[in-house]
PDB file of C-alpha atoms in Angstrom:
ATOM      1  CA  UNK X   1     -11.154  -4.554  23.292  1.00 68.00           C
ATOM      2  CA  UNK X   2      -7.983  -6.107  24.975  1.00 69.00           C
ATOM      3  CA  UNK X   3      -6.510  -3.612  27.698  1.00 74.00           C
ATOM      4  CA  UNK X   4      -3.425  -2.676  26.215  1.00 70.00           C
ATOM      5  CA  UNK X   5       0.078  -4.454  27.711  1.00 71.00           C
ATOM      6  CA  UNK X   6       2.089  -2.772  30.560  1.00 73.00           C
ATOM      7  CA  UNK X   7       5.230  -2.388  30.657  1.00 71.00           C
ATOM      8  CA  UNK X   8       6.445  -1.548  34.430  1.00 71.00           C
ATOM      9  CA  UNK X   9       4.593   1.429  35.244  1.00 68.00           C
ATOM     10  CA  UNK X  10       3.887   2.790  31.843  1.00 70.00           C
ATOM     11  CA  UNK X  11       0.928   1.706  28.926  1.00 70.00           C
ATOM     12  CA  UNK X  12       2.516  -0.407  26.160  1.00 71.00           C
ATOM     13  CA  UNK X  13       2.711   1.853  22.838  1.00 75.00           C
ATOM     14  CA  UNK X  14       3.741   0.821  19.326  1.00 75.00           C
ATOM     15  CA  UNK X  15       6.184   3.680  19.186  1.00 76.00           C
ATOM     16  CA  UNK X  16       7.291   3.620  22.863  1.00 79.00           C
ATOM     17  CA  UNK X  17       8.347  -0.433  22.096  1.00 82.00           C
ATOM     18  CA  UNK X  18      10.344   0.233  18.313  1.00 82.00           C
ATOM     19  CA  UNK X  19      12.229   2.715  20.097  1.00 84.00           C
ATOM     20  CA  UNK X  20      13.550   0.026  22.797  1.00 86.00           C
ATOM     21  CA  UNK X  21      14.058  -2.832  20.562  1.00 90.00           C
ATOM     22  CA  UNK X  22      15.854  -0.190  17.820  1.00 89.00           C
ATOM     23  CA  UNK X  23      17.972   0.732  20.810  1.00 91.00           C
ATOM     24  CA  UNK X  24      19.405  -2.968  20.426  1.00 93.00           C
ATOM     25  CA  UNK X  25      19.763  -2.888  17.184  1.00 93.00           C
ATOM     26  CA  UNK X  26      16.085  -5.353  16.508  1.00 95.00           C
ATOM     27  CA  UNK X  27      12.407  -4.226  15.020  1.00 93.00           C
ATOM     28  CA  UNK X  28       9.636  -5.443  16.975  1.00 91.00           C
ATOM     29  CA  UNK X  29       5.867  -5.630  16.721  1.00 88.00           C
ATOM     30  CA  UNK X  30       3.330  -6.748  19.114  1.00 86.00           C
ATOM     31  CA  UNK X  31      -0.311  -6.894  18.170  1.00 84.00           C
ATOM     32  CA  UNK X  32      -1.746  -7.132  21.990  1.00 78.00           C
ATOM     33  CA  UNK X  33      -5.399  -8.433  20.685  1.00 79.00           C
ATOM     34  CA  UNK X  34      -4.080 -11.215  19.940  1.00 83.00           C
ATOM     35  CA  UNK X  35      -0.977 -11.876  21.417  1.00 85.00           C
ATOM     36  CA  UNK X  36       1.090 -11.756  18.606  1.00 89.00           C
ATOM     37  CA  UNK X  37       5.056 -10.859  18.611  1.00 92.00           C
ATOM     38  CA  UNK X  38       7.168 -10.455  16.022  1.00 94.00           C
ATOM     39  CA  UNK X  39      10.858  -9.410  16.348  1.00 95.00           C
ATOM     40  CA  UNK X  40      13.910  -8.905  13.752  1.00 96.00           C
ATOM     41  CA  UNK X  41      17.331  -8.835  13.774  1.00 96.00           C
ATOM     42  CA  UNK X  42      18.579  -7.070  10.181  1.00 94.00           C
ATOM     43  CA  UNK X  43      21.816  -7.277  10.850  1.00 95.00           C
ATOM     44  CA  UNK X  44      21.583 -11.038  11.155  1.00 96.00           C
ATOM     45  CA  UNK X  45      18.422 -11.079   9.079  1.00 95.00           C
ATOM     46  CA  UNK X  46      16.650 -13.590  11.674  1.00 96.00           C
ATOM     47  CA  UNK X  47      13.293 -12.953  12.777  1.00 96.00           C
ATOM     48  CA  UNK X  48      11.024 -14.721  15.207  1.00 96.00           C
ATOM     49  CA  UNK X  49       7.407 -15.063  15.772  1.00 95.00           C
ATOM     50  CA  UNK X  50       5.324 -15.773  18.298  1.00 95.00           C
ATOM     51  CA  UNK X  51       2.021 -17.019  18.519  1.00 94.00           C
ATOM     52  CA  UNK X  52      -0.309 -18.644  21.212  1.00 92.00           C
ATOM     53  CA  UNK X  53      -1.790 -21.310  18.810  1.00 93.00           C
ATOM     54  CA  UNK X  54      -0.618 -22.406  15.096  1.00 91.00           C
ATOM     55  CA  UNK X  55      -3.702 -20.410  13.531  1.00 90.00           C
ATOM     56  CA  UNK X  56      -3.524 -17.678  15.135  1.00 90.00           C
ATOM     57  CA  UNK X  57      -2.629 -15.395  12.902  1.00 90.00           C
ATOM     58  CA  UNK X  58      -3.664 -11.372  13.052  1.00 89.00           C
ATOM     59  CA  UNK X  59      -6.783 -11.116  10.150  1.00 88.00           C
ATOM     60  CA  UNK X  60      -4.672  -9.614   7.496  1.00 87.00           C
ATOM     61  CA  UNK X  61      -2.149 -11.792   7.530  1.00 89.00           C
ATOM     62  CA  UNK X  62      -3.532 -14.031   4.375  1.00 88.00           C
ATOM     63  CA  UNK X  63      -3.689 -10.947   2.368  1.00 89.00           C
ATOM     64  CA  UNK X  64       0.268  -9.717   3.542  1.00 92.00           C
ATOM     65  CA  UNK X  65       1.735 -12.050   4.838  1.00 92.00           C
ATOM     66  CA  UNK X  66       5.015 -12.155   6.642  1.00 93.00           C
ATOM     67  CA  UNK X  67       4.388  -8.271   6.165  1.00 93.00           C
ATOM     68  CA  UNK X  68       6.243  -6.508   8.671  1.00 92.00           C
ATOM     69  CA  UNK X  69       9.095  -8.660   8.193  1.00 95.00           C
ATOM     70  CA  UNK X  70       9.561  -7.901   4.669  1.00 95.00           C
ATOM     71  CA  UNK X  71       8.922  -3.859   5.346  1.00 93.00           C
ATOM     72  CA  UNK X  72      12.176  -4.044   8.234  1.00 94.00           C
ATOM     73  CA  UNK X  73      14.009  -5.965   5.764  1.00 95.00           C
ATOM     74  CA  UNK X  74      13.687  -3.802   2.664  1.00 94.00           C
ATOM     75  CA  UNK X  75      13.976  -0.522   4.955  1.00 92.00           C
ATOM     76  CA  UNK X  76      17.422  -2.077   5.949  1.00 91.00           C
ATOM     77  CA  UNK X  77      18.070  -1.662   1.943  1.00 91.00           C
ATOM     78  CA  UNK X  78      16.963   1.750   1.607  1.00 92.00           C
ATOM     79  CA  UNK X  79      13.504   0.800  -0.229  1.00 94.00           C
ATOM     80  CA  UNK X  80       9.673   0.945   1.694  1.00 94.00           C
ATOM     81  CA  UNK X  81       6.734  -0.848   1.403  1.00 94.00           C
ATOM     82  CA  UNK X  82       3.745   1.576   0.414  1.00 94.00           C
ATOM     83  CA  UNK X  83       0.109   1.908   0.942  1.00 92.00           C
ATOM     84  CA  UNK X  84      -0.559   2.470  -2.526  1.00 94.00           C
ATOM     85  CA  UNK X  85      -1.799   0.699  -5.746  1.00 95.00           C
ATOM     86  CA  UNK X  86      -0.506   0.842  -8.728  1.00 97.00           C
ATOM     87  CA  UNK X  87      -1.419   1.156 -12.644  1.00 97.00           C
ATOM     88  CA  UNK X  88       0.688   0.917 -15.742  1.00 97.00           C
ATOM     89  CA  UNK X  89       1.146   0.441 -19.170  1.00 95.00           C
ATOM     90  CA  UNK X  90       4.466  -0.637 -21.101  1.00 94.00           C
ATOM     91  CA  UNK X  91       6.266  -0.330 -17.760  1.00 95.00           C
ATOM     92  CA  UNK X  92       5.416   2.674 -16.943  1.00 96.00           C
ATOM     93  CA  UNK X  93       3.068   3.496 -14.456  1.00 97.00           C
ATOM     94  CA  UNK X  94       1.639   5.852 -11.999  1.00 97.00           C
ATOM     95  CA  UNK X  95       1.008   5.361  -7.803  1.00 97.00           C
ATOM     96  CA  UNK X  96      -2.224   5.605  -6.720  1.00 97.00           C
ATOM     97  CA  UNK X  97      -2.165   6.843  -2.853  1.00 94.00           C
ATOM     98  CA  UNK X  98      -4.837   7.782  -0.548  1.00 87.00           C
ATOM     99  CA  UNK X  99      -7.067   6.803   2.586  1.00 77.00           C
ATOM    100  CA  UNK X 100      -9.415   4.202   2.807  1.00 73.00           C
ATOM    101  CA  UNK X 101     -12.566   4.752   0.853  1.00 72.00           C
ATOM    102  CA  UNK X 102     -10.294   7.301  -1.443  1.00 77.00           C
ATOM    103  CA  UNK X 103     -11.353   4.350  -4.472  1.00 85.00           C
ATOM    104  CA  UNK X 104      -7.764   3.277  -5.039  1.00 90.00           C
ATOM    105  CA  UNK X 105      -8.914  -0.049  -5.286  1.00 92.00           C
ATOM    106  CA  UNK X 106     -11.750   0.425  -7.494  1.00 93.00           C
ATOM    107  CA  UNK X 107      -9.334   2.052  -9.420  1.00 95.00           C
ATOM    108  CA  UNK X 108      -6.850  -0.440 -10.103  1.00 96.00           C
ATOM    109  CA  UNK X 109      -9.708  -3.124 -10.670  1.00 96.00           C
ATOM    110  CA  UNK X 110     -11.123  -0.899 -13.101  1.00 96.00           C
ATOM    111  CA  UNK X 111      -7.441  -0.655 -15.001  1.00 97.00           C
ATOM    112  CA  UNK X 112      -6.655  -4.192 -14.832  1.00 97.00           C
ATOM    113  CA  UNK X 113     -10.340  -4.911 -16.161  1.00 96.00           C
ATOM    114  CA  UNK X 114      -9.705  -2.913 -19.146  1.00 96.00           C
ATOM    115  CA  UNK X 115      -6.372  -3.852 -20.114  1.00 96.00           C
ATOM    116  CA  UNK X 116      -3.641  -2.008 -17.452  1.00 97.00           C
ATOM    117  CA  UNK X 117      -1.084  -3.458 -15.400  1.00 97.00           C
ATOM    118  CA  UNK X 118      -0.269  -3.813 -11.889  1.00 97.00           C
ATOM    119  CA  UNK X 119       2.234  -4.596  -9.327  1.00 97.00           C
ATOM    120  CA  UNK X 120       0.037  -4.429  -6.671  1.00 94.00           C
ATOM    121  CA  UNK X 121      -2.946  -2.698  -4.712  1.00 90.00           C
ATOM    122  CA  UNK X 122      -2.580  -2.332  -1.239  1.00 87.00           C
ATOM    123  CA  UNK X 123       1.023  -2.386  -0.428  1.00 92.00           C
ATOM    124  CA  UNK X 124       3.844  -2.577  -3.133  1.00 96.00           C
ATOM    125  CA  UNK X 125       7.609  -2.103  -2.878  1.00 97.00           C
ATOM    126  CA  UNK X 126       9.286   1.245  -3.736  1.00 97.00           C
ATOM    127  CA  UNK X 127      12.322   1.864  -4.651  1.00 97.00           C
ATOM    128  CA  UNK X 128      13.913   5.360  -5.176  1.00 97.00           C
ATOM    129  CA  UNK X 129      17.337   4.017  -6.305  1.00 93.00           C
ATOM    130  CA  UNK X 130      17.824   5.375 -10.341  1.00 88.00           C
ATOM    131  CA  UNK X 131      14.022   7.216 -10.183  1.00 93.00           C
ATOM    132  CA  UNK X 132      10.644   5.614  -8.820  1.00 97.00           C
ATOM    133  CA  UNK X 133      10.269   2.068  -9.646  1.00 97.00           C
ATOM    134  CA  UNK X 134       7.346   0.046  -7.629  1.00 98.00           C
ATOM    135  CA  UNK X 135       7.664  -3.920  -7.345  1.00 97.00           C
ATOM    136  CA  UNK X 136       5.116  -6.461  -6.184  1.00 96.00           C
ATOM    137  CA  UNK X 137       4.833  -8.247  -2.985  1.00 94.00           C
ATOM    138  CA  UNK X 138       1.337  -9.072  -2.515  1.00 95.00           C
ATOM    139  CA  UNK X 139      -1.025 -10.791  -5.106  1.00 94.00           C
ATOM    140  CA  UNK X 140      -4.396 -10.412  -3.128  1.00 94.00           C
ATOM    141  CA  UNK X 141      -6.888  -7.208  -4.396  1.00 95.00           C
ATOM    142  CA  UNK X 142      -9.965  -6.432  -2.621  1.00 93.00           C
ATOM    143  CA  UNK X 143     -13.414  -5.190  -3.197  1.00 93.00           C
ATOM    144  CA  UNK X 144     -16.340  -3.822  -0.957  1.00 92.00           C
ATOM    145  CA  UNK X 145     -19.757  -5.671  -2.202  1.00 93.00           C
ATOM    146  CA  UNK X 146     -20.816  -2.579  -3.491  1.00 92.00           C
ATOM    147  CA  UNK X 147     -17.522  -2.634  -5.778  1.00 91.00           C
ATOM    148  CA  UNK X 148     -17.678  -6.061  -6.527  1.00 94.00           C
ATOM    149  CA  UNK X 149     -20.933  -5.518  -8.359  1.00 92.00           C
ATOM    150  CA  UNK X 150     -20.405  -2.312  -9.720  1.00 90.00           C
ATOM    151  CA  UNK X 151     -17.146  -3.590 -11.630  1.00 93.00           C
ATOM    152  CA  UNK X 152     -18.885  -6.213 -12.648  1.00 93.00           C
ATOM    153  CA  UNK X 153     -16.641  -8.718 -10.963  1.00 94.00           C
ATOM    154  CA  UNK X 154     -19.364 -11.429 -10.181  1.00 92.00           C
ATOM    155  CA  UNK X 155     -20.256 -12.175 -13.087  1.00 91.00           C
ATOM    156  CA  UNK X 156     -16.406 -13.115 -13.876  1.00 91.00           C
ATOM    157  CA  UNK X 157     -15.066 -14.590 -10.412  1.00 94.00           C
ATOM    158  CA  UNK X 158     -18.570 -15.994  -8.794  1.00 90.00           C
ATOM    159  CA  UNK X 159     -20.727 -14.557  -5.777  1.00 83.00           C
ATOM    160  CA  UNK X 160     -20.404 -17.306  -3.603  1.00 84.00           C
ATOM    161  CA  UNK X 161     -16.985 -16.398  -1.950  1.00 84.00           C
ATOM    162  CA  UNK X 162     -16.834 -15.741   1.414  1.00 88.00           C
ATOM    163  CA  UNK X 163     -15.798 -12.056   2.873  1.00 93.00           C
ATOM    164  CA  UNK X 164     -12.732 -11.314   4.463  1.00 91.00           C
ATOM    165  CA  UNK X 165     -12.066  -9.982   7.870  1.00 89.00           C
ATOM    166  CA  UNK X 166     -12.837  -6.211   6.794  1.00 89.00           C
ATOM    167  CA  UNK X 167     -16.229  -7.295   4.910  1.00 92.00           C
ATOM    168  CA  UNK X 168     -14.832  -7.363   1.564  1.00 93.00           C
ATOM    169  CA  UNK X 169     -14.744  -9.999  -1.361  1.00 94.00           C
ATOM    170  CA  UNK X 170     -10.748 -10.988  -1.662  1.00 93.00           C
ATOM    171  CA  UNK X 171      -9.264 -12.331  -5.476  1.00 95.00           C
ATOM    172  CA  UNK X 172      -6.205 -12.999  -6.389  1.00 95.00           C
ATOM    173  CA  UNK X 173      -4.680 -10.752  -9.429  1.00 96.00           C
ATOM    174  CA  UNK X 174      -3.993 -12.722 -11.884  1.00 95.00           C
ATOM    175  CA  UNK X 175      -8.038 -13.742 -11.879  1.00 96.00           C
ATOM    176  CA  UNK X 176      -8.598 -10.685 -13.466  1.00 96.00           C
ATOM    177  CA  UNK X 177      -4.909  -9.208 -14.936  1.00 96.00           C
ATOM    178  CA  UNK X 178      -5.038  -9.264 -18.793  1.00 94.00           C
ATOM    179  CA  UNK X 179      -1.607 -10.230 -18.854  1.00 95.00           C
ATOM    180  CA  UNK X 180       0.864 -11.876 -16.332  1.00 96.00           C
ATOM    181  CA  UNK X 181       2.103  -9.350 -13.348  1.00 96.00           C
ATOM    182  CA  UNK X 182       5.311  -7.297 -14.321  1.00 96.00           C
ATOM    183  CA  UNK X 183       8.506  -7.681 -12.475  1.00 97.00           C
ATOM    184  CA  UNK X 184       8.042  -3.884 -11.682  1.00 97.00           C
ATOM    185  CA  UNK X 185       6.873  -0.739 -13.215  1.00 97.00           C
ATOM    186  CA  UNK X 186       8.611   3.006 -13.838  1.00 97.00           C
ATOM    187  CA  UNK X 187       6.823   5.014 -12.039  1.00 97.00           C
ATOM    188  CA  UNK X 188       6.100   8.690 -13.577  1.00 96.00           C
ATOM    189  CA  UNK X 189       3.548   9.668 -11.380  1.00 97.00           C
ATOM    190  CA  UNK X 190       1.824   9.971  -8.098  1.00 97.00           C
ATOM    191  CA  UNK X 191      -2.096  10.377  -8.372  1.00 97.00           C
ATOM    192  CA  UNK X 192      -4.907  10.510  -5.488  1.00 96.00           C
ATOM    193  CA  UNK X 193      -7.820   9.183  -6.822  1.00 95.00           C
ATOM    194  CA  UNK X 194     -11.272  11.331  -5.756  1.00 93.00           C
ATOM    195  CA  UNK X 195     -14.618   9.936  -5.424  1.00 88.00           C
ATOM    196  CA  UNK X 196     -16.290  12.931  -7.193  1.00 83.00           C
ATOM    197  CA  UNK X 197     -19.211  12.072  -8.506  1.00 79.00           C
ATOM    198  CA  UNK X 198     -18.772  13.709 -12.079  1.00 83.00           C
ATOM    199  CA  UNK X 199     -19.470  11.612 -15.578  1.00 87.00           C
ATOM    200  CA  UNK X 200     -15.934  11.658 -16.734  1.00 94.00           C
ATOM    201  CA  UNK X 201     -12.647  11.593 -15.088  1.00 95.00           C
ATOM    202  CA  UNK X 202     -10.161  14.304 -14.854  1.00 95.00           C
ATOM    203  CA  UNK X 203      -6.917  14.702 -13.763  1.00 96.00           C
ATOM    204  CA  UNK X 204      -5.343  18.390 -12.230  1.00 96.00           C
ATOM    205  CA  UNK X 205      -2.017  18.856 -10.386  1.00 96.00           C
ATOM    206  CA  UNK X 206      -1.983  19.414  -6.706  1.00 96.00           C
ATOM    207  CA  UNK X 207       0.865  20.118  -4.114  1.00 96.00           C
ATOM    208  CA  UNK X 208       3.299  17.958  -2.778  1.00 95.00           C
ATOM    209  CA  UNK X 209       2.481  18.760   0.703  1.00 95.00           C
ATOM    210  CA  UNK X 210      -1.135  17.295  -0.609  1.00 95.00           C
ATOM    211  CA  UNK X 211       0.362  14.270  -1.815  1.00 95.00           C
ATOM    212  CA  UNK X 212       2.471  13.540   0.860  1.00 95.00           C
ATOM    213  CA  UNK X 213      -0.344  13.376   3.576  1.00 94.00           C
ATOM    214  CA  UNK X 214      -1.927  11.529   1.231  1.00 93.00           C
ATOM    215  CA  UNK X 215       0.209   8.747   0.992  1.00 93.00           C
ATOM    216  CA  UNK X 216       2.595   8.507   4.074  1.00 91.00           C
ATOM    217  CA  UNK X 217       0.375   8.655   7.124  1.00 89.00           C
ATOM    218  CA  UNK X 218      -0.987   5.118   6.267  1.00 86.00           C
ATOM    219  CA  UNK X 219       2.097   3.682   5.403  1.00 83.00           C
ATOM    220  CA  UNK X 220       3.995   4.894   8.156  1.00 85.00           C
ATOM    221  CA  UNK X 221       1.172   3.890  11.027  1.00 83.00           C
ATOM    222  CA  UNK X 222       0.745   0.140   9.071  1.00 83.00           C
ATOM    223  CA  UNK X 223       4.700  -0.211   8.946  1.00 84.00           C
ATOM    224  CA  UNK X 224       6.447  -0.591  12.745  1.00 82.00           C
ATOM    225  CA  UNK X 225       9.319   1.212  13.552  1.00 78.00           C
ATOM    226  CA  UNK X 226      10.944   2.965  11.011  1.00 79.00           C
ATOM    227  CA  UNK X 227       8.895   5.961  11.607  1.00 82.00           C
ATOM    228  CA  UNK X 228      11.572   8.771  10.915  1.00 85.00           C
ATOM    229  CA  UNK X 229      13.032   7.141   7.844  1.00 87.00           C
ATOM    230  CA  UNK X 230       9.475   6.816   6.467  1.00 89.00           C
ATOM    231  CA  UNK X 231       8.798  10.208   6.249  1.00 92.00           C
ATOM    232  CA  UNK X 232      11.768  11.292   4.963  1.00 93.00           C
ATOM    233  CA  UNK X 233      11.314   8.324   2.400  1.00 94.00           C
ATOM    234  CA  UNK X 234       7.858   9.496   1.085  1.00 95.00           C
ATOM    235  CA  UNK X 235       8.995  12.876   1.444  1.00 95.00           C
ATOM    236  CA  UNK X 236      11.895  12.319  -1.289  1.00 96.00           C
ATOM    237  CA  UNK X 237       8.979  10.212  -3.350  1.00 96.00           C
ATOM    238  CA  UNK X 238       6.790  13.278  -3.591  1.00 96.00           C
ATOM    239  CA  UNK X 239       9.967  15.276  -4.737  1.00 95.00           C
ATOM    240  CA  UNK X 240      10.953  13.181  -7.260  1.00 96.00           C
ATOM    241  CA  UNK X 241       7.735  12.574  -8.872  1.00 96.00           C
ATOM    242  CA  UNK X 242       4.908  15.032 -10.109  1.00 96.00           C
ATOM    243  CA  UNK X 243       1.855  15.046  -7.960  1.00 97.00           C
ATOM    244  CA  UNK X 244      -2.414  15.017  -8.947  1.00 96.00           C
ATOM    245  CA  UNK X 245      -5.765  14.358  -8.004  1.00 96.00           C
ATOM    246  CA  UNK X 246      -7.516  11.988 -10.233  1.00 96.00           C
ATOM    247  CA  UNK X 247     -11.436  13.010  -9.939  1.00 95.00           C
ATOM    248  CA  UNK X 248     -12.655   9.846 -10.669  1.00 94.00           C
ATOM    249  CA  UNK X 249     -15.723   9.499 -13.340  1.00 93.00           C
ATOM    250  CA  UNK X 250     -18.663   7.065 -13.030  1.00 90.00           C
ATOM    251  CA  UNK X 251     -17.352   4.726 -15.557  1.00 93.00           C
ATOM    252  CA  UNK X 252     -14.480   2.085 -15.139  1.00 93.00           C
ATOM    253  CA  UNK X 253     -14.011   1.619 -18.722  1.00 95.00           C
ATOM    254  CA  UNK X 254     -13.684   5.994 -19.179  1.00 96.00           C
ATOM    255  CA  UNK X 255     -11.717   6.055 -15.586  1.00 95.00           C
ATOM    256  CA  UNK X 256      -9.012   3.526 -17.459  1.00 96.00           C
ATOM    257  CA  UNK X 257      -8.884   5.149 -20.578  1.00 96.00           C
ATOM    258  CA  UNK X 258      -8.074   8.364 -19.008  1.00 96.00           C
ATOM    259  CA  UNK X 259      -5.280   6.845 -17.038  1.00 96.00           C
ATOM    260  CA  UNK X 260      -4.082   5.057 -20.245  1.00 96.00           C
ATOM    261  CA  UNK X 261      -3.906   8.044 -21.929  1.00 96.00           C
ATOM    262  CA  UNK X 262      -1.895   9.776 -19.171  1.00 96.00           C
ATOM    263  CA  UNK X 263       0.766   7.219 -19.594  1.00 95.00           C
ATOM    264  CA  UNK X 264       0.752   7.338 -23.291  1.00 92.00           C
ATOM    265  CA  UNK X 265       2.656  10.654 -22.825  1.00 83.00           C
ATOM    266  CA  UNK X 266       5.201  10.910 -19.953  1.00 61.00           C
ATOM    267  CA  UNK X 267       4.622  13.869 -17.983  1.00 55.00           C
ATOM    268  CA  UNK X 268       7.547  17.203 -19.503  1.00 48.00           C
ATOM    269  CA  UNK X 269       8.938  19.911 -17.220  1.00 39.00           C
ATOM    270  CA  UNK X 270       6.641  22.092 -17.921  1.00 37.00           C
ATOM    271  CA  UNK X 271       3.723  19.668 -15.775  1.00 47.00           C
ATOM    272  CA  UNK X 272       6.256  19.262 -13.183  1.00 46.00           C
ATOM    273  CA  UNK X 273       6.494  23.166 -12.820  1.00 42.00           C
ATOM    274  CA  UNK X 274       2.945  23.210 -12.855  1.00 42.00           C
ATOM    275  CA  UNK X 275       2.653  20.377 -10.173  1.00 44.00           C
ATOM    276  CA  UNK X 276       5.176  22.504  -7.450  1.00 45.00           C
ATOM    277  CA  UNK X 277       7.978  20.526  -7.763  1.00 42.00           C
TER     278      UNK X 277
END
């Protein structure tokens, strides 16, 4: 691994370097591996970025691109890009938040197999303006090989594909979305899916101290700069929407259905209540 940068005396650090560039009024992001600068000016909305060689992009980059510039520019409007997927149905839809491995994205595969909507997996655009409403950005999804074949996906999209930079198969959405990709989705819910092991699903409130360290940590430590108004962000998301785990059942037909049928009834006070809010 690269030694990090040095800056005079002192180790280069993400947080140390936002807080010098924000002192001029830019956002800045250097990924030392490989070189890689990006700055932005949102006042003038220009951003540059710097690269030792035309292709040499960081690995995620084909999945998100132009990513960090799009999260200082929408955090200049108020909104945030999230680490989250997403799952809907007639516009309304719930957020799906949680660390890797959690099987967010095995959940939204197994929702847009069987007839749900998305806006994204991954990262998508929030926006608390008038309630929760989540906008895509991206269009790539991503599987493990383990997923891949367990959804079922090779049979529809092909086996030959080669894996992406974190071992995974990569597809775009609308390969698999029953219907083209909404301009955004109401969100009425925040869920964190569990790997639990059980034959069905089942869904059960939890806190929104639960649901917050669920879905900000990633999003804040993916996102430079912008560290204090991201947690107050997600913090106001997990006040304004009702919070549960989603123990996730063995099935991805069953683990849609039980979504679907979540969002066939908007969640009433009373759930809220229940949830802590």
């Amino acid at each position: 691994m690269p030694v990090p940068a040095r800056w005079g005396d002192a180790h280069f650090t993400e947080h140390g370097f936002a807080q010098k560039l924000a002192e001029a009024g830019l956002r800045g992001h250097h990924y030392h591996d490989l070189d890689f600068w990006q700055v932005y000016d949102p006042d003038r909305r220009i951003g540059v970025q710097l690269m030792r060689s035309p292709d040499a992009f960081p690995p995620w980059e084909q999945g998100a691109p132009l990513r960090a510039f799009l999260h200082w520019e929408y955090a200049a409007g108020g909104m945030r890009l999230a680490h989250a997927g997403t799952l809907g149905l007639d516009g309304k839809g719930v957020l799906l938040a949680g660390a890797g491995g959690a099987g967010k994205s095995g959940t939204v595969v197994a929702g847009l197999l069987n007839g749900l909507d998305s806006v994204g997996d991954d990262y998508v655009l929030i926006d608390l303006s008038g309630g929760v409403t989540a906008r895509p950005l991206f269009s790539i999804l991503k599987q493990d090989p383990q997923g891949f074949a367990r959804l079922g996906l090779g049979r529809r999209l092909g086996t030959g594909r080669p894996l992406n930079w974190q071992g995974k198969h990569a597809f775009h959405i609308n390969e698999i979305a029953p219907r083209p990709v909404r301009a955004s989705l109401d969100i009425s819910a925040l869920m964190v899916p569990h790997v639990s092991g059980g034959k069905m699903s089942s869904i059960a409130p939890i806190s929104r101290k639960d649901a917050l360290i669920a879905l900000a940590p990633s999003g804040i430590a993916q996102m430079p700069g912008e560290r204090e108004s991201g947690f107050r962000f997600f913090s106001d998301l997990t006040r304004l929407l009702p919070c549960y785990r989603l123990y996730l059942g063995r099935h991805p037909e069953e683990i849609a259905g039980t979504i679907a049928d979540f969002l066939a009834r908007a969640p009433d006070e009373a759930e809220r209540d229940h949830a802590g809010l």
